[in-house]
Structure formats: structure tokens, C-alpha cells
C-alpha positions as a printed NumPy array, in Angstrom:
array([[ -15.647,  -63.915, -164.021],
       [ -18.955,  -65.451, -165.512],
       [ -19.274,  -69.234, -164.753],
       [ -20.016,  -69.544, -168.558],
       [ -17.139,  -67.78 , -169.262],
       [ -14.757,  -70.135, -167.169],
       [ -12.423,  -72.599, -168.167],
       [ -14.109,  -76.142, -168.495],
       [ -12.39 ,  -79.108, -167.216],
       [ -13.46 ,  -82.649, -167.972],
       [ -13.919,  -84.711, -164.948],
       [ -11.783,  -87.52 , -166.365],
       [  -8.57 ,  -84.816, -166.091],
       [  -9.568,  -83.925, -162.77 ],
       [  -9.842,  -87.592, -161.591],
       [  -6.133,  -88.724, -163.404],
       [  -4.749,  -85.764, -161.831],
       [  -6.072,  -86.361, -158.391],
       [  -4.81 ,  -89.95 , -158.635],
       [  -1.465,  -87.971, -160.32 ],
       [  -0.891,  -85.954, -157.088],
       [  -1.627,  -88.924, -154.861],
       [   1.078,  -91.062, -156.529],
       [   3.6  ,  -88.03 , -156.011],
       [   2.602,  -87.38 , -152.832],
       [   2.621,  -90.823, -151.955],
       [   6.046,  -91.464, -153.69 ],
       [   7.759,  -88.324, -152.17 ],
       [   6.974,  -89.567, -148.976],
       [   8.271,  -93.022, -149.7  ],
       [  11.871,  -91.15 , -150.835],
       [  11.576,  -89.01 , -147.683],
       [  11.462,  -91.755, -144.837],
       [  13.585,  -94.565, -147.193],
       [  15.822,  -92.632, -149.105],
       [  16.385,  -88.595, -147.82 ],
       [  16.401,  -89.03 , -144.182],
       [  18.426,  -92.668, -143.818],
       [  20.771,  -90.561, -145.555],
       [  21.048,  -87.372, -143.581],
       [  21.171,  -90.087, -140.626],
       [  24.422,  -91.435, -142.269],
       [  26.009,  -87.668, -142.836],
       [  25.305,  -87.371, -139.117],
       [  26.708,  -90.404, -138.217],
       [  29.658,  -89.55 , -140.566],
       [  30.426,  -86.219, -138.09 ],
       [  29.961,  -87.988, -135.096],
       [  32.324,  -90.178, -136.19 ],
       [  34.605,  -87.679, -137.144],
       [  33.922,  -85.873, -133.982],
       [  35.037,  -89.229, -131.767],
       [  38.387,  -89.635, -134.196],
       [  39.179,  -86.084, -132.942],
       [  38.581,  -86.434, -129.848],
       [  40.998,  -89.263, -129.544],
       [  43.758,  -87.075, -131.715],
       [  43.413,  -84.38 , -129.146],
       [  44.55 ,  -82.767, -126.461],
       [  47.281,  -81.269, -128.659],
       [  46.786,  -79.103, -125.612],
       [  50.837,  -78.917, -123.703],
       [  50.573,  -77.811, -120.213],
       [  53.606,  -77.383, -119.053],
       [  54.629,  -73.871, -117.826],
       [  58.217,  -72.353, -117.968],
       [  57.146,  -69.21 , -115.429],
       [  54.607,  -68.469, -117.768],
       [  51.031,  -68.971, -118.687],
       [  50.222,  -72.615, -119.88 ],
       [  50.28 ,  -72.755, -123.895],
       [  48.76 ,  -74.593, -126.553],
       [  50.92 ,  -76.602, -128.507],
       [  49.354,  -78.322, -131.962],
       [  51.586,  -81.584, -132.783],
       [  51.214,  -81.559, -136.591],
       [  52.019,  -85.052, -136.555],
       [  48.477,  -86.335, -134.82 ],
       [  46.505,  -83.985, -137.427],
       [  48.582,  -85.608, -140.417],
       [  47.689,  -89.459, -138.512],
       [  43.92 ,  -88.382, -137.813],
       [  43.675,  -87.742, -141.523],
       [  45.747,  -90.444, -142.816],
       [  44.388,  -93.255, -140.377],
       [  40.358,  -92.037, -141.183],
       [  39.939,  -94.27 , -144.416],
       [  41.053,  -97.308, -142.19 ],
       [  37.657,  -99.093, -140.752],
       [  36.539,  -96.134, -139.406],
       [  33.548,  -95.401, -141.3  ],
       [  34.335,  -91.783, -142.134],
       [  37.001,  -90.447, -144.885],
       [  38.6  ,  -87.632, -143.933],
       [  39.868,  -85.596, -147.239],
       [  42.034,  -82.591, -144.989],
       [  42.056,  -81.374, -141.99 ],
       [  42.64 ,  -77.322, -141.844],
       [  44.059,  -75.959, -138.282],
       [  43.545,  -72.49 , -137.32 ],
       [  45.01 ,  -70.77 , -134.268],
       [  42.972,  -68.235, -131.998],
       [  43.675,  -65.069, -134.144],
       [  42.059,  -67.073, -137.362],
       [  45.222,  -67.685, -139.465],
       [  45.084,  -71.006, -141.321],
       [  48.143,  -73.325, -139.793],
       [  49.576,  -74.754, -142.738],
       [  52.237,  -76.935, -141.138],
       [  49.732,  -78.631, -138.968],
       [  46.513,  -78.756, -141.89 ],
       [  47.433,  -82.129, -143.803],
       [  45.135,  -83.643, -146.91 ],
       [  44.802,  -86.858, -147.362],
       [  45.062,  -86.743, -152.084],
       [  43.446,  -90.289, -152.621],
       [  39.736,  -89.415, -151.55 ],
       [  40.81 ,  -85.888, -153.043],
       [  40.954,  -87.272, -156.294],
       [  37.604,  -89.025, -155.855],
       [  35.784,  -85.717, -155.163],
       [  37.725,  -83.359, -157.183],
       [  40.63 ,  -84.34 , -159.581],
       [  41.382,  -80.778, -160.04 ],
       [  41.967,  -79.937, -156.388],
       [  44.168,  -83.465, -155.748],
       [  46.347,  -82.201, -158.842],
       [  46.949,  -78.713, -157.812],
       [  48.008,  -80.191, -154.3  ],
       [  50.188,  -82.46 , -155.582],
       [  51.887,  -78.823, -157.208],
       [  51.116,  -76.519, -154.578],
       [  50.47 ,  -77.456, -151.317],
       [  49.951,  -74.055, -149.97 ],
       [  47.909,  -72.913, -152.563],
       [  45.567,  -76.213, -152.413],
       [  45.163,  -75.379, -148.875],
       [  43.98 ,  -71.842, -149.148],
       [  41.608,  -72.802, -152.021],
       [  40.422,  -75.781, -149.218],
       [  39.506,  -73.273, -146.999],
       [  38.574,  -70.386, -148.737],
       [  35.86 ,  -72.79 , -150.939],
       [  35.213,  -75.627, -148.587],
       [  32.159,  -76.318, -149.848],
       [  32.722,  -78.616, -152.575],
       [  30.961,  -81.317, -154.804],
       [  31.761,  -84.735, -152.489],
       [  32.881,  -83.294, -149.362],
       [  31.378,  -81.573, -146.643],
       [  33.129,  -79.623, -144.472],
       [  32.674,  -80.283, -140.167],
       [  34.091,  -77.253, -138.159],
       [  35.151,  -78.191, -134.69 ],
       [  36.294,  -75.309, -131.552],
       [  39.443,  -75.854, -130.042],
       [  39.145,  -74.893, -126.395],
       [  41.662,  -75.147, -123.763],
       [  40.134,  -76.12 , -119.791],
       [  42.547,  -74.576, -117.19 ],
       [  44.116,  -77.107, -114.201],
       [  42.311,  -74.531, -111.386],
       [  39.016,  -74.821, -113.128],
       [  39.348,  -71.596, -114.714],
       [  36.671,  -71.064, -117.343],
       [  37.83 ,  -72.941, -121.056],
       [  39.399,  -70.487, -123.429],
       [  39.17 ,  -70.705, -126.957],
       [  42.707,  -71.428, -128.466],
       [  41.943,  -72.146, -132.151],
       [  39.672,  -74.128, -134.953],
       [  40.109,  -77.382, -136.698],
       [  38.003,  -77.961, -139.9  ],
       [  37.669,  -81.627, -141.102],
       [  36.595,  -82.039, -144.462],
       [  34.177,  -85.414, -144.84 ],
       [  34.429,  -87.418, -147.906],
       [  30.688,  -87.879, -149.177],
       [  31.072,  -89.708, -152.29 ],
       [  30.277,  -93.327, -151.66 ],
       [  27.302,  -91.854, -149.829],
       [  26.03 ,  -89.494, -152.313],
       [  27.045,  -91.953, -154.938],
       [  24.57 ,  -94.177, -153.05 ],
       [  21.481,  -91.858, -152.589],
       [  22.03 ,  -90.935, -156.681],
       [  21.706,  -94.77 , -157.271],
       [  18.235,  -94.77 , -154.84 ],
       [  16.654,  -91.331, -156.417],
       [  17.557,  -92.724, -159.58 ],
       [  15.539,  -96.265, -159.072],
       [  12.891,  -94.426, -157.075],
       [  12.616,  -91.864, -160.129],
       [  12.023,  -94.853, -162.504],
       [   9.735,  -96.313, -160.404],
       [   8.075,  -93.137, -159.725],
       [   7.861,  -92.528, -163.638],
       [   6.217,  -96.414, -164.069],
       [   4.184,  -96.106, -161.331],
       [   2.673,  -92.153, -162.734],
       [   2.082,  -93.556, -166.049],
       [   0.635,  -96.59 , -164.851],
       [  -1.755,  -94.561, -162.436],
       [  -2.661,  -92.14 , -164.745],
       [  -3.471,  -94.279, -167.541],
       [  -5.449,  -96.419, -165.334],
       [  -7.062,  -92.914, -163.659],
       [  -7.861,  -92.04 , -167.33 ],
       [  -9.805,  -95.386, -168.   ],
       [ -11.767,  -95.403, -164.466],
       [ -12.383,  -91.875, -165.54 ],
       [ -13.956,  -92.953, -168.556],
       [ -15.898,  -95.269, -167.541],
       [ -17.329,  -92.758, -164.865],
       [ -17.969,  -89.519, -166.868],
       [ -18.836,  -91.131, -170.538],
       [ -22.147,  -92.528, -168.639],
       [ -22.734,  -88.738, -167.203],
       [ -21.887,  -87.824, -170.808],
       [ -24.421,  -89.493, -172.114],
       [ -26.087,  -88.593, -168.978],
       [ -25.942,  -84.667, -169.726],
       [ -26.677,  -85.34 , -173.762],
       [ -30.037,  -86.742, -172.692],
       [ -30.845,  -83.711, -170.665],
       [ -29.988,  -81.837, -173.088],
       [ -32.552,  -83.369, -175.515],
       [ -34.868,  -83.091, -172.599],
       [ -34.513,  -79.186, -172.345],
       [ -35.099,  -79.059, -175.993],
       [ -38.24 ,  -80.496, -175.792],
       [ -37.627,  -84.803, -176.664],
       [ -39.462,  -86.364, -174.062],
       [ -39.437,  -89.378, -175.25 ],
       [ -35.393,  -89.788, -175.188],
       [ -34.646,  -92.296, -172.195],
       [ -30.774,  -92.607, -170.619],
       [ -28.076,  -94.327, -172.567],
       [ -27.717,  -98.09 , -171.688],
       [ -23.961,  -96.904, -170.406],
       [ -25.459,  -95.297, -167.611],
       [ -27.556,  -98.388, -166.707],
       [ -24.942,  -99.777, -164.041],
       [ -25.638, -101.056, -160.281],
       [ -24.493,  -98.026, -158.401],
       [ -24.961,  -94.332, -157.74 ],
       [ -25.039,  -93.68 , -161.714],
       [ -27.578,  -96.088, -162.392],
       [ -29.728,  -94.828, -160.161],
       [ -29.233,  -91.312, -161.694],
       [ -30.033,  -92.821, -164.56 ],
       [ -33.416,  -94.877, -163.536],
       [ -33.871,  -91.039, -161.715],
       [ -33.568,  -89.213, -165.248],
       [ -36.196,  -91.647, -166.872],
       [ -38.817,  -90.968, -164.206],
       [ -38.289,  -87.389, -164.685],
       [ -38.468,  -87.674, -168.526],
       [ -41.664,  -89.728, -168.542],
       [ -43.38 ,  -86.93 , -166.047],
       [ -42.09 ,  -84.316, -168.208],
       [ -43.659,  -86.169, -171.009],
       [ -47.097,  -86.623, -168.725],
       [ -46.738,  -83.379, -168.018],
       [ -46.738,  -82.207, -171.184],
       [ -49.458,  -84.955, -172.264],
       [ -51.274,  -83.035, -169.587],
       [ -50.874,  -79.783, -170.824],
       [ -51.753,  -80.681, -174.651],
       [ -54.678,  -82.258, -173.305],
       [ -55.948,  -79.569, -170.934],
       [ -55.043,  -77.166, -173.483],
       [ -57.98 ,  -78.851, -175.774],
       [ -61.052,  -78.789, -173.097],
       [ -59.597,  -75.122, -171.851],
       [ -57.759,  -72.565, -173.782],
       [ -53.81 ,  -72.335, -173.657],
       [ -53.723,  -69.386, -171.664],
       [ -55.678,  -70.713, -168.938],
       [ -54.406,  -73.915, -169.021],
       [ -50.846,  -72.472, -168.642],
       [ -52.116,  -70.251, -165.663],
       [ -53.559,  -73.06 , -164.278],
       [ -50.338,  -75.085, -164.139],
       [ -47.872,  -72.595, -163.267],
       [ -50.1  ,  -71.695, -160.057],
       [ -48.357,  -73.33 , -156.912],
       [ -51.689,  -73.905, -155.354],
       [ -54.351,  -75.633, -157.339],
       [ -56.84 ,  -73.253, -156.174],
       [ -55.311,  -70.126, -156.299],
       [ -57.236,  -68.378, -159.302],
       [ -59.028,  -66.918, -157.018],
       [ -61.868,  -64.389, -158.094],
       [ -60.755,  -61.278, -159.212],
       [ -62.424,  -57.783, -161.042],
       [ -61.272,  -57.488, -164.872],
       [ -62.257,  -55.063, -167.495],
       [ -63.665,  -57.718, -170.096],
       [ -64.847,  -58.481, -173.369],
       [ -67.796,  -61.07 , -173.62 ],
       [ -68.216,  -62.044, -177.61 ],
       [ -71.084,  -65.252, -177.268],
       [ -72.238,  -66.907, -180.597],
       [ -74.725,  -69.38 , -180.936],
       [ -75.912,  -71.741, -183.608],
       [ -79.244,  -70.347, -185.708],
       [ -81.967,  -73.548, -186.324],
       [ -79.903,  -76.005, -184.384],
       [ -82.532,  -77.948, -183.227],
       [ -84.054,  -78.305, -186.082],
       [ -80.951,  -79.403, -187.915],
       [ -80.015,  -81.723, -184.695],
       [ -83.61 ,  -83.608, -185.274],
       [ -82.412,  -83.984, -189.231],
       [ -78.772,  -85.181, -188.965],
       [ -77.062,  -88.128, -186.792],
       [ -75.159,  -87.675, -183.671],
       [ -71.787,  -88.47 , -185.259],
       [ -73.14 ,  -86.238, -187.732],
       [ -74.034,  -83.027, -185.375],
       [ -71.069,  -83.504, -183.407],
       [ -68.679,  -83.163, -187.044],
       [ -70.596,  -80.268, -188.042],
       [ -70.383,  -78.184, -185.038],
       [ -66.724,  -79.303, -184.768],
       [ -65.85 ,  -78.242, -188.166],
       [ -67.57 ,  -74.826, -187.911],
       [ -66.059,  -74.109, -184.383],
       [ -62.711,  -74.747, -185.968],
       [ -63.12 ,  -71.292, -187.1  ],
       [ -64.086,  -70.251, -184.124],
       [ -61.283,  -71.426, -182.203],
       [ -58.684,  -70.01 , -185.13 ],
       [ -59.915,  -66.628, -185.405],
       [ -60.288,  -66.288, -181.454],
       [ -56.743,  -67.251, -180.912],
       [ -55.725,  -64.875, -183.995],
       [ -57.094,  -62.164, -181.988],
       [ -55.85 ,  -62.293, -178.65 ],
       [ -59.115,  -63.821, -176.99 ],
       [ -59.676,  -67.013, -175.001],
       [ -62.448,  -69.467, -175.846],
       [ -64.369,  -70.028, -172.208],
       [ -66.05 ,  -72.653, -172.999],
       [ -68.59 ,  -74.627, -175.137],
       [ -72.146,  -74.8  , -174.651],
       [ -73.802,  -77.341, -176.614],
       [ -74.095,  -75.121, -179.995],
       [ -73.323,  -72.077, -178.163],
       [ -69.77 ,  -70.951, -177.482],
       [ -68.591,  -68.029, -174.718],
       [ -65.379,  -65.578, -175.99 ],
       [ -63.324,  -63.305, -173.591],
       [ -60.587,  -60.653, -173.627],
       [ -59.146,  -59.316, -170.806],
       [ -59.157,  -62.61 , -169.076],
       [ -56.823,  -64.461, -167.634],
       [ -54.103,  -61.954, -169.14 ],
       [ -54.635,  -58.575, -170.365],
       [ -55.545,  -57.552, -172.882],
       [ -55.462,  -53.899, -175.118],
       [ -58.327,  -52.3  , -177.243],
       [ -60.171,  -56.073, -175.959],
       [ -63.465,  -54.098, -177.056],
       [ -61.936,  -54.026, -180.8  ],
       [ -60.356,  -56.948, -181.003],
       [ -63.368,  -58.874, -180.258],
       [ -65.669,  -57.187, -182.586],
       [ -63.176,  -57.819, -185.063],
       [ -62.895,  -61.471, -184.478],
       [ -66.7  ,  -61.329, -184.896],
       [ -66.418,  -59.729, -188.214],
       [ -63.694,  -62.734, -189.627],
       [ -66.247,  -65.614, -187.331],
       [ -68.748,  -64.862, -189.591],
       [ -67.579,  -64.593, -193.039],
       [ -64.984,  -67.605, -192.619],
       [ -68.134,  -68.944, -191.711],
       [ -69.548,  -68.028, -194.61 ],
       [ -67.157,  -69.163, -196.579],
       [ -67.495,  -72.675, -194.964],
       [ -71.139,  -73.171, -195.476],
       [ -70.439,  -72.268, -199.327],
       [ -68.299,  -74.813, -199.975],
       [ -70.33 ,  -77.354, -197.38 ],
       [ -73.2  ,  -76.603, -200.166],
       [ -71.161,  -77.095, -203.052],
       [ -70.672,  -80.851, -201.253],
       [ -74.584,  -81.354, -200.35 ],
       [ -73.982,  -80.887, -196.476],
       [ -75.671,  -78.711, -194.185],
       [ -75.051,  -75.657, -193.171],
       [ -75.438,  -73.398, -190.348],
       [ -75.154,  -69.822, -189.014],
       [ -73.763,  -67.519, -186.111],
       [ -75.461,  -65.104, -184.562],
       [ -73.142,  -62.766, -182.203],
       [ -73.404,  -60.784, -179.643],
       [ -70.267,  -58.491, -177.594],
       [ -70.624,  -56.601, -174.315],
       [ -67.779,  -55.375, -172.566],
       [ -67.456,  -54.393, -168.55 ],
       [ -66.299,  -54.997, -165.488],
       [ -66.53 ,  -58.933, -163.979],
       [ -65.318,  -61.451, -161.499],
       [ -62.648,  -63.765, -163.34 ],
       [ -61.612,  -67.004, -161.381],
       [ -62.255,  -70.185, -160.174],
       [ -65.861,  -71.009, -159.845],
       [ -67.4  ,  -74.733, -158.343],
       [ -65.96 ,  -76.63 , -155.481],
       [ -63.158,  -78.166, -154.54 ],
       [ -63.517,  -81.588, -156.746],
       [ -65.07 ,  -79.636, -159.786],
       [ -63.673,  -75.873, -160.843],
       [ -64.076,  -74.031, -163.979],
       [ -62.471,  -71.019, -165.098],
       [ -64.798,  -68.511, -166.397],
       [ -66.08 ,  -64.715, -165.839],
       [ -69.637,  -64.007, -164.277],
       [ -71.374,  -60.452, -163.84 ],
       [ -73.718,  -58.287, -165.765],
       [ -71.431,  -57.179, -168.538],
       [ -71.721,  -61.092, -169.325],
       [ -75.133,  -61.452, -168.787],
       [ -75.823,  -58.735, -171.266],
       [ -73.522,  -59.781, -173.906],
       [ -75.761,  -63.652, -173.659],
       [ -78.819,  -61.612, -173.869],
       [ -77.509,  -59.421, -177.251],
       [ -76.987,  -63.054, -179.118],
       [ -80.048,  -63.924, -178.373],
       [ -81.113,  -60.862, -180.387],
       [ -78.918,  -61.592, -182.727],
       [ -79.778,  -63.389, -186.298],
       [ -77.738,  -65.806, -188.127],
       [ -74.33 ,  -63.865, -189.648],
       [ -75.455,  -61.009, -187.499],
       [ -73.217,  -58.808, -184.567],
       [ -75.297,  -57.323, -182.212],
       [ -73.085,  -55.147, -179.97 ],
       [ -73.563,  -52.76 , -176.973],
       [ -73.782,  -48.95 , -176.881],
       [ -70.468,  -49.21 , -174.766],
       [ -68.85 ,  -51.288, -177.221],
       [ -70.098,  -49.482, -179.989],
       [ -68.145,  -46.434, -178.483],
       [ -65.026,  -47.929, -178.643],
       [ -64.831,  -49.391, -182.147],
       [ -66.518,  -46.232, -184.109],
       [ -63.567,  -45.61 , -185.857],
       [ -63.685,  -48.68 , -186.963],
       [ -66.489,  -50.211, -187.819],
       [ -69.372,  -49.613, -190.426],
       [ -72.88 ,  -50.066, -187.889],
       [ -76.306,  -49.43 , -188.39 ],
       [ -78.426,  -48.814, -185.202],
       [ -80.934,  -51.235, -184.141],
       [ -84.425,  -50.066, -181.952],
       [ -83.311,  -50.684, -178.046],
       [ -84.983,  -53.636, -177.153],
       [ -86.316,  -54.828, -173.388],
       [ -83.864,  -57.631, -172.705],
       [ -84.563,  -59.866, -169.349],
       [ -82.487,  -57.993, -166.079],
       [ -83.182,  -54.741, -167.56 ],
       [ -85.488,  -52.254, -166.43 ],
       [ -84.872,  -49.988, -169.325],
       [ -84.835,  -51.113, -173.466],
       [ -81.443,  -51.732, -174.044],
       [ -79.697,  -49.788, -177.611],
       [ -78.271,  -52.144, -179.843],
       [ -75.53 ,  -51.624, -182.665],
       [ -75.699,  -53.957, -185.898],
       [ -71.763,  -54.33 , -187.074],
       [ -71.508,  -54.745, -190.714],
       [ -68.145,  -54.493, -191.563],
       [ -64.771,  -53.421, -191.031],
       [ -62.886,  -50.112, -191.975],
       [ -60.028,  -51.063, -194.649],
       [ -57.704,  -49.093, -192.621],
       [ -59.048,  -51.197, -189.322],
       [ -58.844,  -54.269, -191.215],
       [ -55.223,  -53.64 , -192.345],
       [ -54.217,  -52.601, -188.933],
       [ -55.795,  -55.941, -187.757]])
């Protein structure tokens, strides 16, 4: 069975029934040593009584011998006095006394009842004596088991004068009266059942409030977390669970964790605005800080830079440059992330684009000269309405290479960056150079890819630094419809 799928119990029913079974445990035991065994010890007393008053009643052993074998001989009268005599200070009631002989048969001349504590344990039995004396008997020993008396079977053996081994010569059964001491351990189970029943109630409705007041602070406890895993970091622990012990400091525990969860996620809101989301999210779920080590990745390398910006920088105030650049990199950042890609980094009025790193990516080639495509006419778009309001305006030129490079860490061990290095990138900086503003200037490899979809023109190869050979160029003018759609 599933854990979710098993039956929940609230710790406040497990605590009042652990404090439940400890009051019946402890109260059975109390009615064991106080109330079950003193009276077993009286029943035995009862039969050793019984066993001494027979003792005295017998030999009903005659010995004397006529020429033939010594005889038993039962005097009827000293069974009928043994029962009779029982009730008198003795500390046993004897209710009959049945005599059997060696071959089994029930003596019913020698058996004797005694009817008054025969009427306390059975009325019915004391009445049908009184009418049929035989017929009481045989009932008495056929069912000698009955409510109030308790029958005590005693061997009748017979010791030779020579030393001959004893011989058994018959069987007396004495039935014990066990009202008044039944009567008596009814009275004690009763009070110890009322007790019991005051004490239960009392322990579980006190179990139930110490409950309470233990699980409604991991209640609130567990709500909180709850909170917590759907993203409130700012919830903090129930004032119930504030309390000087092992909860409270659960509690202090669960506000520390909340407030780093909420640093934490400070952290990653933050990082996630100098770096892009993907890397900052690689960079915090790595177990070691430096363990984006370099690796080979197909890329693609889209760089833009800002047409006339020194010119425009020498016009405009700092607070000034810094809003412009910021509001036309807004599109730069939107249509990147539309697109798959990661922005690297910023470089003054430059900016570097990749696919393919840190995650995968497919067709990285076209989405990247697609997200040129959108760069430049949101940005066109921008700078019309920034002239409609008198500001300035500025342009993108673009440039895309794709091609193997090293991804990873890069600096030392106080200062790392994230980026890609290598000659794919290299050449991609080199093609926005080339590049004019609302131009994209991509490579033949590039070009190769997208084909399908893409409207180019080409452009003369040009010698571009690194190269030993004039490098072809492809001017992207637009998108396909069907590419666009697809997009």
C-alpha cells in the first residue's frame, strides 16, 4: 500500500489512546494483584480447609478382620456431621458431600447436603431436594459445576497394617459454597470497574487536551510549510508554536529556514538580473561552486552593438545614456528569452547572445537569426515612437556565427563568469562589426541552415582580422511567412 494512500491518524488520537492503554494496563494490573489473585488465594484456602475438615471426619476406614481381608466401612453419620458442622466457624461451607465407592457408584446413604447454603446458590436445586433426595443427588453429581459452588474431589485410599502399598477404596466430592466470596469479588470488580471508567474518561480527556496543545502548534507548524512549499517566504511560524521547549525550537528552526529560503530566492531573482535564468539556475543547483567546468558545445553567437553611440553618449547625460540603452535592451532581453537563447552578457552598448549554451538547444542556428529579425524591427518600432516623443534614437547592427566552443567557467577563483570563447565567437564579433545599423550580417554556415527560411542577399566576402582568407557574408532581410508562423 502507498503511504499516500494510508489511513491518517491524528497524533492527538494516538497520544489519548496511548495514555488509554496505559490506564487499562495499569488498572488490570491493579485488579490482578488486589482483587483476582487475593481471591483465588481465598478459594484455595477454602479447599484446604475443606481438605483439614476431612481429614478429621476420616478414617471411615474399619479394620477389623473376621478371617477375611480388612474392609472399608463408610459411617454415613461422620459425612452427614462433616457437612452439617462446616458452616460453624470453620471458614468453609460445605453445600453436599457425594461418596463414591471403588467401582464409581455414587453412595447415596452416605452423600448428605446441607439445603440452607443450597438455597443460597441455587433455589432450584434446594427445592427439588427437599422433593427428591435421590434425584437432587444425581443432578449434584452429574452437573457439579454450578453457579456458587465449586466442587473439591478428594481419593479415598486405604494404607494396609504390614505396610502394604495404599489401595484406592473410593471418592468423596465436597461441594464448596462460593457465594459470600464471589458475592465479594462482584462488589470489588464492580468498584474497580467504576473507577476504571472515571479514571479512562478522566485520562483520556486530559490525553486529548495535552494532545492539543502538542499537535495544534505542529498544525500550525505543517500549515506554514505548506505555504513555504508554495512559494510564501515571507510566512513566519504561528505564535502557538513559540513555547520554551523542543517545539519552540522547531519553530525558531522553521523561521531560519524560511528567511534563507527567502535569501535564497532574493539571491536567485537577483543573480537572475546580472546573468540569465538559465545560468543562474545552473549555477545554483551545482554542488560545487566551481563545477561548470569548460566544456565543447555546438553554439550560436548572435552579438549586436549600438550604431553612433559615442556620438550620442557625448550628446545625452549619464542618467540619460544609461535609460536609453536600458529601454532598447529591454527588447533585447524579451525577444532573446522568446527564443530559447541566453543573454551572456553586456558590454557597454554591445550585448553577446548564445544558443546551445548552458542547455541545448534545437535548430539554435534558426532560432537566433530569427530573434535577430524581431531585435531589429521591435527596435524599430521603439525608435518610432521615441521620435514621436523628441528622444533619441539608436540602431542595432547584428551579426550570428555558429560553431563549436568552450562553454564554462572562465576567471579565478574570487571572480568567474560564465561565457563561451573560440573562433565561432570571434567571428560572429567580427560580422557585427560589419554590420550597419538594422542590419544581420550572418555566416556562410549559418546561412546554410536557415535558407529555407530566410529572404538574404549576399554581401562581397570581406578580410576580417584572424582570417587569412575574405570571409562570405549573408545580409538577412526578412523572414519566410511560413518560418515566421512556425516561429
Amino acid at each position: 500500500m502507498l503511504a499516500g494512500a494510508m489511513r491518517r491518524f491524528p497524533l492527538r488520537l494516538k497520544i489519548a489512546g496511548f495514555a488509554a492503554g496505559l490506564v487499562l494496563l495499569a488498572t488490570g494490573l491493579v485488579a490482578l494483584f488486589t482483587v483476582i489473585l487475593p481471591w483465588r488465594a481465598k478459594l484455595k484456602a477454602q479447599e484446604r480447609i475443606a481438605l483439614s475438615l476431612a481429614d478429621k471426619a476420616f478414617p471411615l476406614i474399619d479394620l477389623r478382620s473376621d478371617g477375611g481381608a480388612p474392609r472399608a466401612y463408610f459411617d454415613p453419620s461422620r459425612v452427614h456431621a462433616l457437612v452439617a458442622n462446616s458452616s460453624r466457624g470453620q471458614g468453609v461451607e460445605i453445600v453436599y458431600a457425594l461418596l463414591w465407592d471403588d467401582k464409581g457408584n455414587l453412595d447415596s446413604a452416605a452423600s448428605s447436603v446441607n439445603v440452607q447454603p443450597l438455597q443460597k446458590a441455587s433455589e432450584t436445586l434446594a427445592q427439588l431436594y427437599l422433593r427428591d433426595r435421590n434425584r437432587a443427588l444425581e443432578v449434584l453429581a452429574l452437573y457439579g459445576r454450578q453457579p456458587g459452588i465449586r466442587r473439591l474431589r478428594i481419593g479415598l485410599r486405604m494404607k494396609l497394617p504390614d505396610g502394604a502399598p495404599h489401595s484406592t477404596i473410593g471418592r468423596l466430592d465436597l461441594g464448596l459454597s462460593s457465594v459470600a466470596i464471589d458475592a465479594e469479588l462482584r462488589r470489588s470488580l464492580t468498584r474497580d470497574a467504576f473507577v476504571l471508567a472515571g479514571t479512562l474518561f478522566f485520562a483520556v480527556w486530559s490525553a486529548l487536551w495535552v494532545a492539543g496543545r502538542i499537535a495544534q502548534p505542529l498544525t500550525d507548524l505543517s500549515a506554514a510549510m505548506g505555504r513555504v512549499r508554495e512559494g510564501d517566504f515571507e510566512i513566519t511560524a504561528a505564535p502557538s508554536t513559540r513555547t520554551n521547549d523542543e517545539i519552540g525550537d522547531l519553530a525558531r528552526s522553521f523561521d531560519e529556514m524560511a528567511q534563507g529560503l527567502k535569501e535564497r530566492e532574493r539571491l536567485r531573482g537577483t543573480l537572475g538580473r546580472y546573468v540569465s535564468g538559465d545560468v543562474a539556475e545552473r549555477i545554483l543547483s551545482e554542488e560545487d561552486d566551481l563545477a561548470l567546468r569548460g566544456e565543447v558545445r555546438h553554439v550560436s553567437v548572435l552579438f549586436l552593438d549600438v550604431r553612433g553611440f559615442t556620438t550620442i553618449s557625448e550628446k545625452l547625460g549619464p542618467s540619460e545614456v544609461v535609460a536609453l540603452l536600458n529601454e532598447y535592451f529591454d527588447v533585447v532581453v524579451d525577444r532573446v528569452a522568446a527564443h530559447g537563447g541566453t543573454v551572456n552578457k553586456f558590454i557597454g552598448d554591445a550585448a553577446m547572445c548564445i544558443w546551445g549554451a548552458p542547455k541545448p538547444a534545437e535548430q539554435a542556428e534558426r532560432s537566433a537569426v530569427l530573434c535577430a529579425l524581431e531585435i531589429q524591427s521591435r527596435a524599430a518600432q521603439l525608435s518610432g515612437e521615441r521620435k514621436r516623443r523628441g528622444l533619441t534614437t539608436v540602431g542595432f547592427g547584428i551579426g550570428i556565427n555558429a560553431g563549436e566552443a568552450v562553454a564554462g567557467n572562465l576567471g579565478a577563483a574570487k571572480r568567474l563568469e560564465y561565457t563561451v570563447i573560440g573562433d565561432a565567437v570571434n567571428l560572429a564579433q567580427r560580422l557585427e562589426s560589419q554590420a550597419r545599423a538594422g542590419e544581420v550580417l550572418v555566416s556562410q554556415r549559418v546561412y546554410e541552415k536557415v535558407a529555407s527560411d530566410v529572404e538574404a542577399v549576399p554581401r562581397d566576402p570581406v578580410k576580417l582580422k584572424g582570417k587569412s582568407k575574405p570571409v562570405p557574408l549573408w545580409e538577412i532581410r526578412r523572414a519566410k511567412v511560413a518560418a515566421t508562423e512556425a516561429a
